Amino acid sequence: MIIGVTGGIASGKSTVARAFAALGAPWVDADDVAREVVEPGEPALAEITARYSRARVLNDDGTLNRRALREIVFADSAERRWLESATHPRIRARLTEHLARLEASGAPYVLLVSPLLFESGQSEMTDRTLVIDVPEALQIERTAARDDVDEAQARAIVAAQMPRAERLARADDVLDNGGSEAQMQRRVAELDRQYRQITSDQSHGK
Ligand code: ADP
């Protein structure tokens, strides 16, 4: 069973994933895989440099200049769609490989942690979705405390993401992460019991 975990910036996705891992359920991070598919030597990077020229989108060491590429696709939605068509299928294929490997290692269930779980369609790869939810004011506060951004920038990032209500409407399960870390851990333990029960029922044909 694959649980898709998502939430806005600084909602606590990584923190929650670590709490699940401590109980024996490992995770794959879609952001890590998105970076992997554009590493030097990868076919997606070759397609990107063929389209935009090496000088424009590569750093001196041959790695992708993510900022330069971001500027290109932010300014032009057709280019953004092209970039997604070059990267999304490869990200999906690699996520599938990673998830299969984790499942084969005997994990009771596995997590796919993705900030764009719904927007990218990656939720189709999952059996259930878990949304990590925090009030926006707290999200902005935690973003500013963790990252090198001020409150106005944090607010702009939050405003550009999927609205909280829409994310919640799509969730099978919700983890309210507006409380303490101890409260978060108790909720993770509860969800862990629930997920183990579902997989155990499924394997007994219930
Ligand atoms: P995400 O992966 O969704 O961007 P993180 O897991 O990195 O979010 O959490 C964002 C920040 O909030 C981190 O600094 C983390 O330590 C903190 N944090 C997460 N959950 C809690 C909590 N329940 N109480 C206090 N701080 C938290």
Coordinates of C-alpha atoms and ligand atoms in Angstrom, one line a residue:
M1 CA 0.0 0.0 0.0
I2 CA 1.3 3.4 -1.0
I3 CA 0.3 6.4 1.1
G4 CA 0.7 9.8 -0.7
V5 CA 1.7 12.5 1.8
T6 CA 1.4 16.1 0.9
G7 CA 0.9 19.6 2.3
G8 CA 2.0 23.2 1.7
I9 CA 5.4 24.5 2.3
A10 CA 6.6 23.9 5.9
S11 CA 3.4 22.1 6.8
G12 CA 5.6 19.3 8.2
K13 CA 5.9 16.7 5.4
S14 CA 9.5 15.8 6.2
T15 CA 9.0 15.8 9.9
V16 CA 5.9 13.6 9.6
A17 CA 7.7 11.2 7.1
R18 CA 10.6 10.8 9.7
A19 CA 8.0 10.0 12.4
F20 CA 6.5 7.2 10.1
A21 CA 9.9 5.9 9.3
A22 CA 10.7 5.6 13.0
L23 CA 7.6 3.2 13.2
G24 CA 8.9 1.2 10.2
A25 CA 7.3 2.8 7.2
P26 CA 9.9 4.2 4.8
W27 CA 9.3 7.0 2.3
V28 CA 10.4 8.3 -1.1
D29 CA 10.6 12.1 -1.6
A30 CA 9.3 13.2 -5.0
D31 CA 11.5 16.4 -4.8
D32 CA 14.7 14.3 -4.4
V33 CA 13.6 12.2 -7.5
A34 CA 12.8 15.3 -9.4
R35 CA 16.4 16.5 -8.8
E36 CA 17.8 13.0 -9.7
V37 CA 16.2 12.9 -13.2
V38 CA 18.0 16.2 -14.3
E39 CA 21.5 15.2 -13.0
P40 CA 24.4 15.2 -15.5
G41 CA 24.2 12.2 -17.8
E42 CA 20.4 11.9 -17.5
P43 CA 18.3 12.0 -20.7
A44 CA 16.0 14.7 -19.4
L45 CA 19.0 17.0 -18.9
A46 CA 20.2 16.3 -22.5
E47 CA 16.7 17.3 -23.8
I48 CA 16.7 20.5 -21.7
T49 CA 20.1 21.6 -23.0
A50 CA 19.1 20.7 -26.6
R51 CA 16.1 23.0 -26.2
Y52 CA 17.6 26.0 -24.4
S53 CA 21.4 25.8 -25.1
R54 CA 24.0 24.7 -22.6
A55 CA 25.2 28.3 -21.9
R56 CA 21.7 29.3 -20.8
V57 CA 20.8 26.5 -18.5
L58 CA 24.0 24.8 -17.2
N59 CA 26.3 25.8 -14.5
D60 CA 30.1 25.8 -15.2
D61 CA 30.3 22.3 -13.6
G62 CA 27.7 20.9 -16.0
T63 CA 24.9 20.7 -13.5
L64 CA 21.5 22.2 -14.2
N65 CA 21.1 25.9 -13.3
R66 CA 17.7 25.4 -11.7
R67 CA 17.2 29.1 -11.2
A68 CA 17.8 29.9 -14.9
L69 CA 15.4 27.2 -15.9
R70 CA 12.8 28.3 -13.4
E71 CA 12.9 31.8 -14.9
I72 CA 12.4 30.5 -18.4
V73 CA 9.4 28.4 -17.5
F74 CA 7.9 30.9 -15.1
A75 CA 7.7 33.4 -17.9
D76 CA 6.1 31.0 -20.5
S77 CA 3.5 28.4 -19.7
A78 CA 4.1 26.6 -23.0
E79 CA 7.7 26.1 -21.9
R80 CA 6.6 24.9 -18.5
R81 CA 4.4 22.3 -20.1
W82 CA 7.2 21.2 -22.3
L83 CA 9.5 20.9 -19.3
E84 CA 6.8 18.9 -17.5
S85 CA 6.5 16.5 -20.4
A86 CA 10.3 16.0 -20.4
T87 CA 10.5 15.3 -16.7
H88 CA 7.2 14.1 -15.2
P89 CA 7.1 10.7 -16.9
R90 CA 10.7 10.0 -15.8
I91 CA 10.0 11.1 -12.3
R92 CA 7.0 8.8 -12.1
A93 CA 9.0 5.9 -13.5
R94 CA 11.7 6.4 -11.0
L95 CA 9.3 6.8 -8.1
T96 CA 7.6 3.6 -9.1
E97 CA 11.0 1.8 -9.0
H98 CA 11.9 3.3 -5.6
L99 CA 8.5 2.5 -4.1
A100 CA 8.6 -1.1 -5.4
R101 CA 12.0 -1.6 -3.9
L102 CA 10.8 -0.3 -0.5
E103 CA 7.7 -2.5 -0.7
A104 CA 9.9 -5.5 -1.6
S105 CA 12.1 -4.9 1.5
G106 CA 9.1 -5.9 3.7
A107 CA 7.8 -2.6 4.8
P108 CA 4.1 -2.8 6.0
Y109 CA 3.3 0.2 3.7
V110 CA 5.3 3.0 2.1
L111 CA 5.0 6.8 1.8
L112 CA 5.3 8.9 -1.3
V113 CA 6.0 12.4 0.0
S114 CA 5.3 15.0 -2.6
P115 CA 4.6 18.8 -2.3
L116 CA 2.8 18.5 -5.7
L117 CA 1.0 15.2 -5.1
F118 CA -2.3 16.4 -6.5
E119 CA -1.0 19.0 -9.0
S120 CA 1.3 16.6 -10.7
G121 CA -1.1 13.7 -10.8
Q122 CA 1.3 11.6 -8.6
S123 CA -1.7 10.9 -6.3
E124 CA -2.8 8.4 -9.0
M125 CA 0.2 6.3 -8.0
T126 CA -1.1 6.0 -4.4
D127 CA -3.8 4.0 -2.6
R128 CA -4.6 6.7 -0.1
T129 CA -3.6 10.3 0.5
L130 CA -2.6 12.0 3.7
V131 CA -2.7 15.8 3.9
I132 CA -0.6 17.6 6.5
D133 CA -2.5 20.6 7.5
V134 CA -1.5 23.7 9.4
P135 CA -3.2 27.2 9.6
E136 CA -1.6 29.6 7.1
A137 CA -0.3 31.9 9.7
L138 CA 1.7 29.0 11.3
Q139 CA 2.9 27.9 7.9
I140 CA 4.3 31.3 7.1
E141 CA 5.9 31.5 10.6
R142 CA 7.6 28.0 10.1
T143 CA 8.7 28.9 6.6
A144 CA 10.3 32.1 7.7
A145 CA 12.0 30.4 10.7
R146 CA 13.3 27.5 8.6
D147 CA 14.2 29.1 5.3
D148 CA 16.1 32.3 4.4
V149 CA 12.9 34.2 3.5
D150 CA 11.0 37.0 5.2
E151 CA 7.4 36.9 6.1
A152 CA 6.2 38.6 2.9
Q153 CA 8.1 36.1 0.7
A154 CA 6.7 33.2 2.8
R155 CA 3.2 34.6 2.3
A156 CA 3.7 34.9 -1.5
I157 CA 4.9 31.2 -1.6
V158 CA 1.9 30.0 0.3
A159 CA -0.4 32.1 -1.9
A160 CA 1.0 30.5 -5.0
Q161 CA 0.3 27.0 -3.8
M162 CA -2.9 24.9 -4.0
P163 CA -5.4 26.5 -1.6
R164 CA -5.7 24.7 1.8
A165 CA -9.4 24.0 1.3
E166 CA -8.8 22.3 -2.0
R167 CA -6.0 20.1 -0.7
L168 CA -8.2 19.1 2.3
A169 CA -11.1 18.3 0.0
R170 CA -8.9 15.8 -1.8
A171 CA -7.5 14.1 1.3
D172 CA -8.4 10.6 2.5
D173 CA -6.7 11.4 5.8
V174 CA -5.7 14.6 7.5
L175 CA -2.9 15.2 10.0
D176 CA -3.5 18.5 11.9
N177 CA 0.1 19.6 12.5
G178 CA -0.8 22.9 14.2
G179 CA 0.1 21.4 17.6
S180 CA 3.3 20.2 19.3
E181 CA 5.7 17.6 17.8
A182 CA 4.4 15.2 20.5
Q183 CA 0.8 15.7 19.3
M184 CA 2.0 15.1 15.7
Q185 CA 3.7 11.8 16.8
R186 CA 0.6 10.6 18.5
R187 CA -1.4 11.2 15.4
V188 CA 1.2 9.4 13.3
A189 CA 1.1 6.4 15.6
E190 CA -2.7 6.3 15.2
L191 CA -2.5 6.5 11.4
D192 CA 0.2 3.8 11.5
R193 CA -2.1 1.5 13.3
Q194 CA -4.9 2.3 10.8
Y195 CA -2.6 1.7 7.8
R196 CA -1.3 -1.6 9.2
Q197 CA -4.9 -2.7 9.8
I198 CA -5.9 -1.9 6.2
T199 CA -2.9 -3.8 4.8
S200 CA -3.5 -6.8 7.1
D201 CA -7.2 -6.9 6.2
Q202 CA -6.3 -6.8 2.5
S203 CA -3.8 -9.6 2.8
H204 CA -6.5 -11.7 4.5
G205 CA -8.9 -11.0 1.7
K206 CA -11.3 -9.0 3.9
Ligands
ADP1 P1 7.9 20.5 4.9 O1 8.7 19.2 4.6 O2 6.4 20.3 4.7 O3 8.3 21.7 4.1 P2 9.1 20.4 7.5 O4 8.9 19.0 8.0 O5 10.5 20.7 7.0 O6 8.0 20.8 6.4 O7 8.7 21.3 8.7 C1 8.8 22.8 8.6 C2 9.4 23.3 9.9 O8 8.4 23.2 10.9 C3 10.6 22.6 10.3 O9 11.5 23.5 10.9 C4 10.1 21.7 11.4 O10 11.1 21.4 12.4 C5 8.9 22.5 12.0 N1 7.8 21.6 12.5 C6 7.2 20.6 11.9 N2 6.2 20.1 12.7 C7 6.2 20.8 13.8 C8 5.4 20.7 15.0 N3 4.4 19.9 15.2 N4 5.8 21.6 16.0 C9 6.8 22.5 15.8 N5 7.5 22.6 14.7 C10 7.3 21.8 13.7

